[in-house]
Tab-separated table of C-alpha atoms in Angstrom:
chain	number	residue	atom	x	y	z
F	1	LYS	CA	110.799	69.614	103.839
F	2	ALA	CA	107.255	68.335	102.790
F	3	GLY	CA	104.726	70.606	101.933
F	4	VAL	CA	101.381	71.593	103.519
F	5	THR	CA	99.391	68.096	103.343
F	6	GLN	CA	95.545	68.049	102.906
F	7	THR	CA	93.443	64.684	103.228
F	8	PRO	CA	91.156	63.733	101.394
F	9	ARG	CA	91.742	65.416	97.808
F	10	TYR	CA	88.366	64.963	96.578
F	11	LEU	CA	85.532	64.729	98.211
F	12	ILE	CA	81.702	64.444	97.367
F	13	LYS	CA	78.781	64.606	99.974
F	14	THR	CA	75.102	65.018	100.150
F	15	ARG	CA	73.317	67.529	101.387
F	16	GLY	CA	73.002	67.801	105.174
F	17	GLN	CA	75.515	65.236	105.869
F	18	GLN	CA	78.713	66.398	107.716
F	19	VAL	CA	82.709	66.432	106.558
F	20	THR	CA	85.754	66.473	108.181
F	21	LEU	CA	88.767	67.859	106.490
F	22	SER	CA	92.757	67.401	107.580
F	23	CYS	CA	95.563	69.643	106.999
F	24	SER	CA	99.165	68.563	108.325
F	25	PRO	CA	101.245	72.225	108.271
F	26	ILE	CA	104.913	72.015	107.212
F	27	SER	CA	107.278	70.849	110.329
F	28	GLY	CA	108.014	73.643	112.230
F	29	HIS	CA	105.294	75.625	111.388
F	30	ARG	CA	102.319	75.909	113.943
F	31	SER	CA	100.075	78.729	112.191
F	32	VAL	CA	97.134	77.042	110.024
F	33	SER	CA	94.520	79.091	108.207
F	34	TRP	CA	91.980	77.452	106.297
F	35	TYR	CA	90.263	79.421	102.817
F	36	GLN	CA	87.106	78.270	100.923
F	37	GLN	CA	87.655	79.218	97.207
F	38	THR	CA	85.126	79.161	94.618
F	39	PRO	CA	84.395	80.736	91.169
F	40	GLY	CA	81.557	83.363	92.226
F	41	GLN	CA	83.240	84.437	95.686
F	42	GLY	CA	87.174	83.465	94.961
F	43	LEU	CA	89.224	83.302	98.267
F	44	GLN	CA	87.614	83.679	101.424
F	45	PHE	CA	89.158	83.057	104.685
F	46	LEU	CA	87.451	80.918	107.214
F	47	PHE	CA	89.722	81.022	110.265
F	48	GLU	CA	93.119	80.810	111.635
F	49	TYR	CA	94.403	78.644	114.685
F	50	PHE	CA	97.786	79.149	116.827
F	51	SER	CA	98.694	76.751	119.518
F	52	GLU	CA	95.290	75.274	119.482
F	53	THR	CA	93.536	78.297	119.603
F	54	GLN	CA	91.728	80.133	117.383
F	55	ARG	CA	93.116	83.825	116.346
F	56	ASN	CA	91.089	85.024	113.758
F	57	LYS	CA	88.162	83.950	112.193
F	58	GLY	CA	86.139	84.933	108.953
F	59	ASN	CA	82.415	85.829	107.655
F	60	PHE	CA	80.564	82.673	107.888
F	61	PRO	CA	77.903	80.496	109.393
F	62	GLY	CA	78.509	78.462	112.585
F	63	ARG	CA	78.087	75.142	110.654
F	64	PHE	CA	82.048	75.867	109.923
F	65	SER	CA	84.578	74.898	112.735
F	66	GLY	CA	87.448	73.965	113.202
F	67	ARG	CA	90.075	72.836	115.823
F	68	GLN	CA	94.306	72.470	115.735
F	69	PHE	CA	95.718	69.931	117.605
F	70	SER	CA	99.254	69.547	119.936
F	71	ASN	CA	101.360	68.854	117.062
F	72	SER	CA	99.691	71.432	114.881
F	73	ARG	CA	97.715	69.895	112.712
F	74	SER	CA	94.067	70.790	111.490
F	75	GLU	CA	90.786	69.979	110.925
F	76	MET	CA	87.588	71.695	109.587
F	77	ASN	CA	84.110	70.508	109.941
F	78	VAL	CA	81.497	71.621	107.789
F	79	SER	CA	78.217	70.335	109.303
F	80	THR	CA	74.566	70.089	107.736
F	81	LEU	CA	76.315	70.369	104.478
F	82	GLU	CA	74.498	72.521	101.423
F	83	LEU	CA	75.091	72.618	97.711
F	84	GLY	CA	76.642	76.391	97.950
F	85	ASP	CA	79.469	74.741	99.877
F	86	SER	CA	80.446	73.109	97.331
F	87	ALA	CA	84.324	74.203	96.879
F	88	LEU	CA	87.920	73.886	96.675
F	89	TYR	CA	89.256	74.324	100.804
F	90	LEU	CA	92.874	75.624	100.923
F	91	CYS	CA	94.734	75.021	104.284
F	92	ALA	CA	97.818	77.494	104.814
F	93	SER	CA	100.819	77.496	107.018
F	94	SER	CA	103.165	79.574	108.074
F	95	LEU	CA	106.003	80.155	111.576
F	96	SER	CA	103.691	81.916	113.434
F	97	HIS	CA	100.556	83.821	113.609
F	98	ASN	CA	102.562	87.254	113.973
F	99	THR	CA	105.594	86.753	112.154
F	100	TYR	CA	104.878	89.183	109.046
F	101	ASN	CA	107.767	88.655	106.860
F	102	SER	CA	106.475	84.898	106.512
F	103	PRO	CA	104.062	84.417	103.408
F	104	LEU	CA	101.665	81.687	103.948
F	105	HIS	CA	102.577	78.213	102.586
F	106	PHE	CA	99.405	76.961	100.896
F	107	GLY	CA	98.438	72.750	100.287
F	108	ASN	CA	96.795	71.554	97.497
F	109	GLY	CA	93.234	71.665	98.931
F	110	THR	CA	90.417	69.573	99.100
F	111	ARG	CA	87.745	69.407	96.144
F	112	LEU	CA	84.282	69.294	97.977
F	113	THR	CA	81.440	68.394	96.259
F	114	VAL	CA	77.961	68.419	97.474
F	115	THR	CA	74.954	66.953	95.654
I	1	ALA	CA	88.013	98.321	104.740
I	2	GLN	CA	90.564	96.117	103.055
I	3	SER	CA	90.443	95.076	99.341
I	4	VAL	CA	92.341	94.151	96.667
I	5	ALA	CA	91.229	94.888	93.012
I	6	GLN	CA	92.563	92.737	89.947
I	7	PRO	CA	90.719	94.420	87.180
I	8	GLU	CA	91.345	92.192	84.704
I	9	ASP	CA	89.714	88.781	84.525
I	10	GLN	CA	92.305	87.499	81.706
I	11	VAL	CA	95.765	88.746	80.094
I	12	ASN	CA	96.892	87.268	77.377
I	13	VAL	CA	100.950	87.597	75.569
I	14	ALA	CA	102.762	86.250	73.163
I	15	GLU	CA	105.690	83.986	74.770
I	16	GLY	CA	109.260	86.376	74.957
I	17	ASN	CA	106.830	89.507	75.777
I	18	PRO	CA	106.588	91.077	78.970
I	19	LEU	CA	103.558	90.442	80.932
I	20	THR	CA	102.254	93.057	83.352
I	21	VAL	CA	99.423	91.468	85.628
I	22	LYS	CA	97.854	94.753	87.442
I	23	CYS	CA	97.061	94.874	90.966
I	24	THR	CA	95.396	97.751	93.328
I	25	TYR	CA	94.626	97.783	96.711
I	26	SER	CA	92.967	99.592	99.784
I	27	VAL	CA	94.221	98.827	103.083
I	28	SER	CA	94.796	101.286	106.217
I	29	GLY	CA	98.290	101.772	107.030
I	30	ASN	CA	101.058	100.553	104.895
I	31	PRO	CA	100.484	97.442	103.818
I	32	TYR	CA	101.935	94.192	103.191
I	33	LEU	CA	101.468	93.126	99.505
I	34	PHE	CA	101.432	89.195	97.720
I	35	TRP	CA	101.546	87.575	94.770
I	36	TYR	CA	100.493	83.903	94.564
I	37	VAL	CA	100.123	81.956	91.698
I	38	GLN	CA	97.743	78.673	90.971
I	39	TYR	CA	98.158	75.879	89.240
I	40	PRO	CA	94.774	74.065	87.567
I	41	ASN	CA	93.968	71.501	90.341
I	42	ARG	CA	96.709	73.189	92.626
I	43	GLY	CA	97.040	74.995	96.109
I	44	LEU	CA	98.636	78.806	95.760
I	45	GLN	CA	102.402	78.974	95.534
I	46	PHE	CA	104.156	82.316	96.891
I	47	LEU	CA	106.049	84.264	94.297
I	48	LEU	CA	107.132	87.115	96.082
I	49	LYS	CA	106.072	90.083	98.729
I	50	TYR	CA	106.704	93.652	99.286
I	51	ILE	CA	106.949	94.692	103.168
I	52	THR	CA	109.296	97.803	103.106
I	53	GLY	CA	111.973	98.952	101.332
I	54	ASP	CA	112.896	98.882	97.809
I	55	ASN	CA	109.938	99.546	95.889
I	56	LEU	CA	111.035	96.900	93.089
I	57	VAL	CA	110.767	93.440	94.258
I	58	LYS	CA	112.089	90.305	92.842
I	59	GLY	CA	110.358	86.816	93.408
I	60	SER	CA	110.699	83.511	91.957
I	61	TYR	CA	110.396	82.441	88.127
I	62	GLY	CA	111.644	86.091	87.437
I	63	PHE	CA	108.761	87.705	88.289
I	64	GLU	CA	109.500	91.028	89.830
I	65	ALA	CA	106.425	93.556	91.244
I	66	GLU	CA	106.089	97.111	91.451
I	67	PHE	CA	105.347	99.358	94.546
I	68	ASN	CA	103.290	102.298	94.254
I	69	LYS	CA	102.138	104.070	97.244
I	70	SER	CA	100.383	107.095	95.730
I	71	GLN	CA	98.681	104.966	92.830
I	72	THR	CA	97.883	102.391	95.609
I	73	SER	CA	99.394	99.312	92.872
I	74	PHE	CA	101.174	96.766	93.267
I	75	HIS	CA	101.694	95.126	89.715
I	76	LEU	CA	103.354	91.992	88.544
I	77	LYS	CA	105.950	92.008	85.844
I	78	LYS	CA	108.380	89.601	84.122
I	79	PRO	CA	110.569	90.964	81.434
I	80	SER	CA	110.374	87.643	78.846
I	81	ALA	CA	107.183	85.471	79.733
I	82	LEU	CA	106.942	81.955	78.889
I	83	VAL	CA	104.334	79.202	77.760
I	84	SER	CA	104.666	77.745	81.734
I	85	ASP	CA	103.807	81.092	83.061
I	86	SER	CA	100.202	80.074	81.681
I	87	ALA	CA	98.074	80.233	85.326
I	88	LEU	CA	96.079	81.932	87.696
I	89	TYR	CA	97.130	84.721	89.430
I	90	PHE	CA	96.118	86.477	93.011
I	91	CYS	CA	97.552	89.456	94.108
I	92	ALA	CA	96.983	89.597	98.412
I	93	VAL	CA	96.969	92.617	101.128
I	94	ARG	CA	97.425	91.596	104.363
I	95	ASP	CA	96.486	93.782	106.891
I	96	ARG	CA	99.172	94.934	109.453
I	97	GLY	CA	96.575	94.777	112.172
I	98	SER	CA	95.048	91.823	111.574
I	99	THR	CA	97.093	87.795	112.165
I	100	LEU	CA	99.215	86.708	109.899
I	101	GLY	CA	97.089	84.359	108.205
I	102	ARG	CA	94.460	86.845	107.142
I	103	LEU	CA	95.077	87.556	103.641
I	104	TYR	CA	92.738	89.651	101.698
I	105	PHE	CA	92.722	88.487	97.907
I	106	GLY	CA	91.748	89.844	94.338
I	107	ARG	CA	89.721	87.720	92.344
I	108	GLY	CA	92.373	86.455	89.959
I	109	THR	CA	93.764	86.835	86.559
I	110	GLN	CA	93.857	83.975	83.979
I	111	LEU	CA	97.068	84.803	82.070
I	112	THR	CA	97.730	82.799	79.385
I	113	VAL	CA	100.967	82.422	77.052
I	114	TRP	CA	100.810	81.646	74.062
I	115	PRO	CA	104.150	80.239	72.052
């Protein structure tokens, strides 16, 4: 079974631009979550989607948004990029949004560099 | 508020020696606890989880963790370390009142096993 797939692996953008990151969950998984990983702040929760609905949201500005499609694939968008948005963005999938025995399965991430 | 503390940024052990990576948590109610490992330029890999039941949990690659409710700890252990165990280890907690995709992570502990 294929794992969580994130594309692209690497991105370089300029301040003020916007970026879209993509995540394909494990087949059969319907819940997708996004995390930002930086050396300074560690792993921070961005948002979670299930059945095309946002189920939970972390403490990030409105420049960060996401969506989920009917096939469970998810995208996140960051508008008006700032230097501080440089990070590894991780996507994770799970079977459901309330199956508490299920761990999260992470992709390899998208490394975003803002110059 | 939920939080996880990993008091050691770095743990160094010799191959063949036992290893311990420490984790303490703060969460309302009974926690769900997880350990993940991250190799360079990769996402997080699930190692093990504590949901309920036995305090000693066995996971992947020979790792185990001991849940101690009175000390609010969930230390990761392995009887005999391998050089290939060298990686970044994260402890995480899920609040039972939250959704599946939201985990609170510690800052991570870099484990180095030397030959």
